[in-house]
mmCIF file of C-alpha atoms and ligand atoms in Angstrom:
data_model
loop_
_atom_site.group_PDB
_atom_site.id
_atom_site.type_symbol
_atom_site.label_atom_id
_atom_site.label_comp_id
_atom_site.label_asym_id
_atom_site.label_seq_id
_atom_site.Cartn_x
_atom_site.Cartn_y
_atom_site.Cartn_z
ATOM 1 C CA MET A 1428 12.590 -12.500 7.927
ATOM 2 C CA ILE A 1429 11.812 -9.825 5.356
ATOM 3 C CA ASN A 1430 9.067 -7.318 6.109
ATOM 4 C CA LEU A 1431 8.479 -5.017 3.229
ATOM 5 C CA VAL A 1432 6.514 -1.808 2.748
ATOM 6 C CA LEU A 1433 5.511 -1.528 -0.898
ATOM 7 C CA PHE A 1434 4.779 2.141 -1.358
ATOM 8 C CA GLY A 1435 3.536 4.457 -4.081
ATOM 9 C CA PRO A 1436 0.628 6.610 -5.228
ATOM 10 C CA PRO A 1437 -2.713 5.165 -6.377
ATOM 11 C CA GLY A 1438 -2.202 3.431 -9.716
ATOM 12 C CA ALA A 1439 1.529 2.862 -9.172
ATOM 13 C CA GLY A 1440 1.085 -0.913 -9.518
ATOM 14 C CA LYS A 1441 1.519 -1.930 -5.873
ATOM 15 C CA GLY A 1442 -1.086 -4.703 -5.995
ATOM 16 C CA THR A 1443 0.200 -6.189 -9.263
ATOM 17 C CA GLN A 1444 3.807 -6.142 -8.121
ATOM 18 C CA ALA A 1445 2.956 -7.405 -4.615
ATOM 19 C CA GLU A 1446 1.466 -10.572 -6.165
ATOM 20 C CA ARG A 1447 4.725 -11.252 -7.995
ATOM 21 C CA ILE A 1448 6.870 -10.574 -4.926
ATOM 22 C CA VAL A 1449 4.690 -12.886 -2.817
ATOM 23 C CA GLU A 1450 5.184 -15.703 -5.321
ATOM 24 C CA LYS A 1451 8.953 -15.421 -5.359
ATOM 25 C CA TYR A 1452 9.739 -14.533 -1.732
ATOM 26 C CA ASN A 1453 6.952 -16.347 0.110
ATOM 27 C CA LEU A 1454 5.756 -13.311 2.068
ATOM 28 C CA HIS A 1455 2.258 -12.796 3.434
ATOM 29 C CA HIS A 1456 0.525 -9.982 1.534
ATOM 30 C CA ILE A 1457 -1.594 -7.492 3.486
ATOM 31 C CA SER A 1458 -3.378 -4.892 1.361
ATOM 32 C CA THR A 1459 -5.417 -2.610 3.610
ATOM 33 C CA GLY A 1460 -7.498 -1.503 0.594
ATOM 34 C CA ASP A 1461 -8.363 -5.157 -0.170
ATOM 35 C CA VAL A 1462 -9.316 -5.805 3.468
ATOM 36 C CA PHE A 1463 -11.587 -2.751 3.458
ATOM 37 C CA ARG A 1464 -13.167 -3.859 0.151
ATOM 38 C CA ALA A 1465 -13.776 -7.376 1.546
ATOM 39 C CA ASN A 1466 -15.510 -5.755 4.531
ATOM 40 C CA ILE A 1467 -17.632 -3.622 2.208
ATOM 41 C CA SER A 1468 -18.714 -6.737 0.271
ATOM 42 C CA ALA A 1469 -19.531 -8.539 3.521
ATOM 43 C CA GLU A 1470 -21.471 -5.458 4.696
ATOM 44 C CA THR A 1471 -19.703 -5.338 8.063
ATOM 45 C CA GLU A 1472 -19.707 -2.257 10.314
ATOM 46 C CA LEU A 1473 -16.042 -1.695 9.394
ATOM 47 C CA GLY A 1474 -16.987 -1.919 5.710
ATOM 48 C CA LYS A 1475 -19.757 0.664 6.071
ATOM 49 C CA LEU A 1476 -17.438 3.056 7.838
ATOM 50 C CA ALA A 1477 -14.543 2.535 5.406
ATOM 51 C CA LYS A 1478 -16.831 3.001 2.380
ATOM 52 C CA SER A 1479 -17.897 6.461 3.503
ATOM 53 C CA TYR A 1480 -14.243 7.585 3.276
ATOM 54 C CA MET A 1481 -13.158 5.507 0.284
ATOM 55 C CA ASP A 1482 -15.967 6.778 -1.953
ATOM 56 C CA GLN A 1483 -14.698 10.321 -1.341
ATOM 57 C CA GLY A 1484 -11.057 9.447 -1.982
ATOM 58 C CA GLN A 1485 -10.242 10.170 1.685
ATOM 59 C CA LEU A 1486 -8.189 8.093 4.067
ATOM 60 C CA VAL A 1487 -9.984 5.902 6.575
ATOM 61 C CA PRO A 1488 -9.072 7.287 10.048
ATOM 62 C CA ASP A 1489 -5.797 6.049 11.536
ATOM 63 C CA GLU A 1490 -7.358 4.540 14.645
ATOM 64 C CA VAL A 1491 -9.649 2.273 12.618
ATOM 65 C CA THR A 1492 -6.999 1.372 10.053
ATOM 66 C CA ILE A 1493 -4.311 0.556 12.623
ATOM 67 C CA LYS A 1494 -6.693 -1.667 14.598
ATOM 68 C CA MET A 1495 -7.560 -3.579 11.437
ATOM 69 C CA LEU A 1496 -3.891 -3.930 10.492
ATOM 70 C CA ILE A 1497 -2.980 -5.347 13.911
ATOM 71 C CA SER A 1498 -5.707 -7.931 13.565
ATOM 72 C CA GLU A 1499 -4.437 -8.936 10.083
ATOM 73 C CA VAL A 1500 -0.876 -9.364 11.399
ATOM 74 C CA ASP A 1501 -2.136 -11.341 14.403
ATOM 75 C CA LYS A 1502 -4.108 -13.687 12.133
ATOM 76 C CA ASN A 1503 -0.857 -14.828 10.509
ATOM 77 C CA PRO A 1504 1.601 -15.842 13.239
ATOM 78 C CA GLU A 1505 3.265 -18.395 10.942
ATOM 79 C CA ALA A 1506 4.121 -15.876 8.205
ATOM 80 C CA ALA A 1507 7.755 -15.923 7.078
ATOM 81 C CA GLY A 1508 7.489 -12.177 6.538
ATOM 82 C CA PHE A 1509 4.961 -9.597 5.395
ATOM 83 C CA ILE A 1510 4.483 -7.322 2.450
ATOM 84 C CA PHE A 1511 2.448 -4.281 3.442
ATOM 85 C CA ASP A 1512 0.640 -2.773 0.460
ATOM 86 C CA GLY A 1513 -1.228 0.495 0.953
ATOM 87 C CA PHE A 1514 -0.091 0.740 4.575
ATOM 88 C CA PRO A 1515 1.300 2.866 6.187
ATOM 89 C CA ARG A 1516 -0.279 5.914 4.563
ATOM 90 C CA THR A 1517 0.396 8.378 7.406
ATOM 91 C CA LYS A 1518 3.265 8.890 9.838
ATOM 92 C CA PRO A 1519 1.187 7.706 12.854
ATOM 93 C CA GLN A 1520 0.459 4.490 10.906
ATOM 94 C CA ALA A 1521 4.200 4.066 10.246
ATOM 95 C CA ALA A 1522 4.988 4.534 13.939
ATOM 96 C CA ALA A 1523 2.263 2.034 14.879
ATOM 97 C CA LEU A 1524 3.657 -0.510 12.406
ATOM 98 C CA ASP A 1525 7.119 -0.229 13.967
ATOM 99 C CA GLU A 1526 5.577 -0.856 17.391
ATOM 100 C CA ILE A 1527 3.542 -3.850 16.255
ATOM 101 C CA LEU A 1528 6.552 -5.491 14.611
ATOM 102 C CA GLU A 1529 8.805 -4.699 17.543
ATOM 103 C CA SER A 1530 6.356 -6.427 19.888
ATOM 104 C CA LYS A 1531 6.816 -9.514 17.692
ATOM 105 C CA GLY A 1532 10.606 -9.235 17.754
ATOM 106 C CA THR A 1533 10.920 -8.091 14.164
ATOM 107 C CA SER A 1534 11.012 -4.887 12.106
ATOM 108 C CA ILE A 1535 10.572 -3.399 8.636
ATOM 109 C CA SER A 1536 13.458 -4.390 6.367
ATOM 110 C CA SER A 1537 12.825 -1.833 3.674
ATOM 111 C CA MET A 1538 10.352 0.500 2.011
ATOM 112 C CA LEU A 1539 10.366 0.092 -1.777
ATOM 113 C CA ALA A 1540 8.632 3.129 -3.267
ATOM 114 C CA LEU A 1541 7.346 3.025 -6.841
ATOM 115 C CA ASP A 1542 7.925 6.330 -8.559
ATOM 116 C CA VAL A 1543 5.414 7.029 -11.369
ATOM 117 C CA GLU A 1544 4.575 10.236 -13.244
ATOM 118 C CA GLU A 1545 1.132 11.702 -12.501
ATOM 119 C CA ASP A 1546 -0.182 11.499 -16.097
ATOM 120 C CA GLU A 1547 0.754 7.823 -16.214
ATOM 121 C CA LEU A 1548 -1.049 7.211 -12.880
ATOM 122 C CA LYS A 1549 -4.237 8.731 -14.259
ATOM 123 C CA ASP A 1550 -3.971 6.635 -17.449
ATOM 124 C CA ARG A 1551 -3.493 3.433 -15.471
ATOM 125 C CA LEU A 1552 -6.393 4.198 -13.119
ATOM 126 C CA LYS A 1553 -8.672 4.955 -16.077
ATOM 127 C CA LYS A 1554 -7.790 1.581 -17.627
ATOM 128 C CA ARG A 1555 -8.179 -0.203 -14.286
ATOM 129 C CA ALA A 1556 -11.670 1.316 -13.859
ATOM 130 C CA GLU A 1557 -12.849 -0.686 -16.889
ATOM 131 C CA VAL A 1558 -12.090 -3.966 -15.108
ATOM 132 C CA SER A 1559 -11.857 -3.303 -11.359
ATOM 133 C CA GLY A 1560 -15.468 -2.327 -10.708
ATOM 134 C CA ARG A 1561 -14.072 0.099 -8.105
ATOM 135 C CA ALA A 1562 -16.205 3.205 -7.623
ATOM 136 C CA ASP A 1563 -13.105 5.170 -6.605
ATOM 137 C CA ASP A 1564 -11.435 4.393 -9.968
ATOM 138 C CA ALA A 1565 -14.434 5.437 -12.063
ATOM 139 C CA ASP A 1566 -14.681 9.100 -11.060
ATOM 140 C CA PRO A 1567 -11.925 11.508 -12.235
ATOM 141 C CA GLU A 1568 -12.631 13.834 -9.280
ATOM 142 C CA VAL A 1569 -12.141 11.016 -6.778
ATOM 143 C CA ILE A 1570 -8.943 9.971 -8.581
ATOM 144 C CA GLN A 1571 -7.601 13.529 -8.320
ATOM 145 C CA LYS A 1572 -8.565 13.636 -4.636
ATOM 146 C CA ARG A 1573 -6.688 10.369 -3.969
ATOM 147 C CA ILE A 1574 -3.594 11.708 -5.714
ATOM 148 C CA ASP A 1575 -3.817 14.980 -3.717
ATOM 149 C CA VAL A 1576 -4.260 13.071 -0.431
ATOM 150 C CA TYR A 1577 -1.259 10.926 -1.375
ATOM 151 C CA LYS A 1578 0.916 14.002 -1.939
ATOM 152 C CA LYS A 1579 -0.177 15.747 1.249
ATOM 153 C CA GLU A 1580 -0.614 12.964 3.795
ATOM 154 C CA THR A 1581 1.123 9.876 2.458
ATOM 155 C CA ALA A 1582 4.268 10.983 0.592
ATOM 156 C CA PRO A 1583 5.822 12.311 3.868
ATOM 157 C CA VAL A 1584 5.922 8.697 5.122
ATOM 158 C CA LYS A 1585 9.000 8.337 2.863
ATOM 159 C CA ASP A 1586 10.914 10.571 5.315
ATOM 160 C CA PHE A 1587 10.023 8.252 8.189
ATOM 161 C CA TYR A 1588 11.835 5.360 6.485
ATOM 162 C CA SER A 1589 14.537 7.526 4.988
ATOM 163 C CA GLU A 1590 15.523 8.621 8.502
ATOM 164 C CA GLN A 1591 15.900 4.935 9.392
ATOM 165 C CA GLY A 1592 18.016 4.310 6.257
ATOM 166 C CA LYS A 1593 15.307 2.003 4.861
ATOM 167 C CA PHE A 1594 13.982 3.971 1.893
ATOM 168 C CA THR A 1595 14.585 2.823 -1.700
ATOM 169 C CA SER A 1596 13.039 4.550 -4.696
ATOM 170 C CA ILE A 1597 12.157 2.271 -7.629
ATOM 171 C CA ASN A 1598 11.461 3.558 -11.127
ATOM 172 C CA GLY A 1599 7.800 2.600 -11.619
ATOM 173 C CA MET A 1600 7.586 3.613 -15.288
ATOM 174 C CA GLY A 1601 7.800 1.010 -18.053
ATOM 175 C CA SER A 1602 6.377 -2.476 -18.501
ATOM 176 C CA ILE A 1603 5.116 -4.605 -15.593
ATOM 177 C CA ASP A 1604 8.013 -7.043 -16.148
ATOM 178 C CA GLU A 1605 10.616 -4.278 -16.154
ATOM 179 C CA ILE A 1606 9.295 -2.920 -12.859
ATOM 180 C CA THR A 1607 9.165 -6.424 -11.331
ATOM 181 C CA ASN A 1608 12.826 -6.954 -12.254
ATOM 182 C CA ARG A 1609 13.811 -3.685 -10.571
ATOM 183 C CA LEU A 1610 11.948 -4.720 -7.408
ATOM 184 C CA PHE A 1611 13.503 -8.207 -7.399
ATOM 185 C CA GLU A 1612 16.953 -6.668 -7.770
ATOM 186 C CA ALA A 1613 16.341 -4.428 -4.743
ATOM 187 C CA LEU A 1614 14.909 -7.348 -2.752
ATOM 188 C CA ASP A 1615 17.820 -9.640 -3.562
ATOM 189 C CA LYS A 1616 20.116 -7.110 -1.948
ATOM 190 C CA LEU A 1617 18.123 -7.450 1.293
ATOM 191 C CA SER A 1618 18.094 -11.224 1.605
HETATM 192 P P1 AMP B 1248 -6.055 1.117 -2.178
HETATM 193 O O1 AMP B 1248 -6.716 -0.167 -2.522
HETATM 194 O O2 AMP B 1248 -4.732 0.925 -1.477
HETATM 195 O O3 AMP B 1248 -5.960 2.049 -3.358
HETATM 196 O O4 AMP B 1248 -7.002 1.844 -1.116
HETATM 197 C C1 AMP B 1248 -8.316 2.247 -1.451
HETATM 198 C C2 AMP B 1248 -8.859 3.181 -0.385
HETATM 199 O O5 AMP B 1248 -8.902 2.487 0.875
HETATM 200 C C3 AMP B 1248 -8.020 4.422 -0.104
HETATM 201 O O6 AMP B 1248 -8.308 5.477 -1.020
HETATM 202 C C4 AMP B 1248 -8.455 4.758 1.326
HETATM 203 O O7 AMP B 1248 -9.732 5.354 1.348
HETATM 204 C C5 AMP B 1248 -8.588 3.355 1.944
HETATM 205 N N1 AMP B 1248 -7.312 2.921 2.553
HETATM 206 C C6 AMP B 1248 -6.543 1.868 2.168
HETATM 207 N N2 AMP B 1248 -5.455 1.754 2.933
HETATM 208 C C7 AMP B 1248 -5.522 2.768 3.840
HETATM 209 C C8 AMP B 1248 -4.682 3.210 4.888
HETATM 210 N N3 AMP B 1248 -3.518 2.606 5.163
HETATM 211 N N4 AMP B 1248 -5.085 4.299 5.610
HETATM 212 C C9 AMP B 1248 -6.241 4.923 5.352
HETATM 213 N N5 AMP B 1248 -7.067 4.580 4.357
HETATM 214 C C10 AMP B 1248 -6.724 3.512 3.599
#
């Protein structure tokens, strides 16, 4: 069973690459951002709460996010493995993920972290804003906030996996196909 954390700053291409990995390796994809956006569309209480943070480029509080993640994992008992996209974004989330997987007799196999230069991130997010309809992509101030939050709160999660010998950095610059090939190469070493 492969359980993968696909990691990287906003605009690194996690969602795009996750779709390709899912196709080839038959993993169940959980994107916490997508789950929050589905809740916003459905106007649930969780959606209302998440929106108030997302619109500001802030993280949704750990307690809420972890609870949602557990429910997503529990909904898919037949999964051959998971790809976590956009989670964990804090060390407490990483610790919670270890606990959840341990309770199911499994663990994270690897964190693959996409490394992308900041100017390139901003370019990609600007282009994505034209098609995504995401409020948090449309506002340069919110984009900057998300990048700052990533650096301060999320980047340290790399150390969590590094200490477990599970961290792999992937060059996230270049074409989508080039990056996919680098990820597949890293994944083939795991299986
Ligand atoms: P994403 O789609 O991964 O770019 O996430 C969009 C927004 O959803 C983020 O800027 C956060 O506000 C929120 N979000 C997604 N995943 C998490 C998480 N693991 N922890 C806290 N907030 C999250």
